[in-house]
Amino acid sequence: MVVRYCECCKTETDHRETLERKPSSYDTKKSIYGRLMLLIHEFINGGHYYNMNRYLTCKACGHKILENMGNEFE
Protein backbone atom coordinates (compact mmCIF):
# COMPACT_ATOMS: atom_id res chain seq x y z
CA MET A 1 0.00 0.00 0.00
CA VAL A 2 1.33 3.39 -1.03
CA VAL A 3 0.10 6.78 0.14
CA ARG A 4 0.17 9.30 -2.73
CA TYR A 5 -1.57 12.48 -3.79
CA CYS A 6 -4.55 11.69 -6.04
CA GLU A 7 -5.30 14.26 -8.74
CA CYS A 8 -8.96 13.22 -8.88
CA CYS A 9 -9.63 13.26 -5.12
CA LYS A 10 -7.32 16.26 -4.52
CA THR A 11 -6.02 14.64 -1.32
CA GLU A 12 -3.51 12.07 -0.07
CA THR A 13 -5.06 8.59 -0.35
CA ASP A 14 -3.99 4.96 -0.28
CA HIS A 15 -3.01 3.53 -3.64
CA ARG A 16 -2.63 -0.06 -4.82
CA GLU A 17 0.36 -0.98 -7.02
CA THR A 18 -0.08 -3.26 -10.02
CA LEU A 19 2.32 -4.43 -12.71
CA GLU A 20 1.07 -5.05 -16.24
CA ARG A 21 2.99 -6.38 -19.21
CA LYS A 22 3.76 -3.78 -21.87
CA PRO A 23 2.06 -4.44 -25.21
CA SER A 24 4.14 -6.34 -27.75
CA SER A 25 4.06 -6.25 -31.54
CA TYR A 26 2.81 -9.86 -31.40
CA ASP A 27 -0.30 -8.85 -29.40
CA THR A 28 -2.14 -7.81 -32.56
CA LYS A 29 -1.75 -11.25 -34.13
CA LYS A 30 -4.66 -13.35 -32.87
CA SER A 31 -3.72 -16.52 -34.76
CA ILE A 32 -2.19 -19.54 -33.06
CA TYR A 33 1.12 -18.71 -34.76
CA GLY A 34 1.03 -15.16 -33.33
CA ARG A 35 0.28 -16.44 -29.82
CA LEU A 36 3.11 -18.98 -30.09
CA MET A 37 5.55 -16.31 -31.28
CA LEU A 38 4.52 -14.06 -28.35
CA LEU A 39 5.19 -16.88 -25.88
CA ILE A 40 8.59 -17.66 -27.40
CA HIS A 41 9.56 -13.98 -27.64
CA GLU A 42 8.65 -13.27 -24.01
CA PHE A 43 10.35 -16.43 -22.75
CA ILE A 44 13.63 -15.90 -24.60
CA ASN A 45 13.91 -12.17 -23.92
CA GLY A 46 12.77 -12.33 -20.31
CA GLY A 47 9.96 -9.92 -21.11
CA HIS A 48 7.81 -11.24 -18.31
CA TYR A 49 10.24 -9.55 -15.91
CA TYR A 50 11.51 -6.47 -17.74
CA ASN A 51 8.67 -5.34 -20.00
CA MET A 52 6.33 -4.21 -17.24
CA ASN A 53 4.43 -0.99 -16.53
CA ARG A 54 3.83 0.07 -12.93
CA TYR A 55 0.35 1.47 -12.25
CA LEU A 56 -0.99 3.09 -9.09
CA THR A 57 -4.74 2.84 -8.51
CA CYS A 58 -6.47 5.07 -5.96
CA LYS A 59 -8.48 3.02 -3.47
CA ALA A 60 -10.96 5.87 -2.92
CA CYS A 61 -11.96 6.78 -6.48
CA GLY A 62 -10.30 4.10 -8.65
CA HIS A 63 -8.26 6.57 -10.73
CA LYS A 64 -5.36 4.71 -12.38
CA ILE A 65 -2.05 6.39 -13.27
CA LEU A 66 1.08 5.08 -14.95
CA GLU A 67 4.15 5.62 -12.78
CA ASN A 68 7.31 4.10 -14.17
CA MET A 69 10.32 5.23 -12.18
CA GLY A 70 13.99 5.02 -13.10
CA ASN A 71 15.64 3.79 -16.24
CA GLU A 72 15.13 0.45 -17.88
CA PHE A 73 17.48 -2.30 -16.58
CA GLU A 74 18.66 -0.05 -13.75
XYZ file of C-alpha atoms in Angstrom:
74
model
C 0.000 0.000 0.000
C 1.331 3.391 -1.033
C 0.096 6.779 0.142
C 0.170 9.297 -2.726
C -1.567 12.482 -3.787
C -4.545 11.685 -6.036
C -5.297 14.264 -8.744
C -8.963 13.220 -8.880
C -9.632 13.255 -5.116
C -7.321 16.258 -4.522
C -6.022 14.643 -1.319
C -3.512 12.066 -0.072
C -5.062 8.593 -0.348
C -3.990 4.964 -0.278
C -3.012 3.528 -3.640
C -2.632 -0.060 -4.823
C 0.359 -0.978 -7.023
C -0.083 -3.260 -10.023
C 2.318 -4.435 -12.707
C 1.068 -5.045 -16.239
C 2.988 -6.379 -19.206
C 3.760 -3.782 -21.867
C 2.062 -4.442 -25.211
C 4.141 -6.336 -27.754
C 4.056 -6.251 -31.543
C 2.808 -9.856 -31.404
C -0.304 -8.852 -29.403
C -2.142 -7.813 -32.556
C -1.749 -11.252 -34.129
C -4.659 -13.347 -32.874
C -3.723 -16.518 -34.755
C -2.189 -19.538 -33.062
C 1.115 -18.711 -34.764
C 1.026 -15.160 -33.331
C 0.283 -16.441 -29.818
C 3.107 -18.981 -30.086
C 5.550 -16.312 -31.279
C 4.522 -14.062 -28.354
C 5.191 -16.877 -25.877
C 8.592 -17.656 -27.400
C 9.561 -13.978 -27.640
C 8.655 -13.274 -24.005
C 10.355 -16.426 -22.745
C 13.635 -15.895 -24.602
C 13.915 -12.166 -23.921
C 12.771 -12.334 -20.306
C 9.957 -9.919 -21.110
C 7.812 -11.235 -18.310
C 10.245 -9.552 -15.908
C 11.507 -6.473 -17.744
C 8.674 -5.337 -19.995
C 6.334 -4.214 -17.236
C 4.429 -0.994 -16.534
C 3.825 0.074 -12.927
C 0.352 1.471 -12.251
C -0.985 3.092 -9.089
C -4.743 2.837 -8.514
C -6.469 5.068 -5.965
C -8.484 3.022 -3.473
C -10.962 5.870 -2.920
C -11.957 6.777 -6.481
C -10.300 4.104 -8.648
C -8.256 6.570 -10.727
C -5.363 4.706 -12.384
C -2.052 6.392 -13.272
C 1.082 5.081 -14.946
C 4.152 5.616 -12.777
C 7.311 4.100 -14.172
C 10.323 5.231 -12.183
C 13.995 5.017 -13.100
C 15.641 3.788 -16.242
C 15.133 0.446 -17.883
C 17.483 -2.302 -16.577
C 18.662 -0.051 -13.746
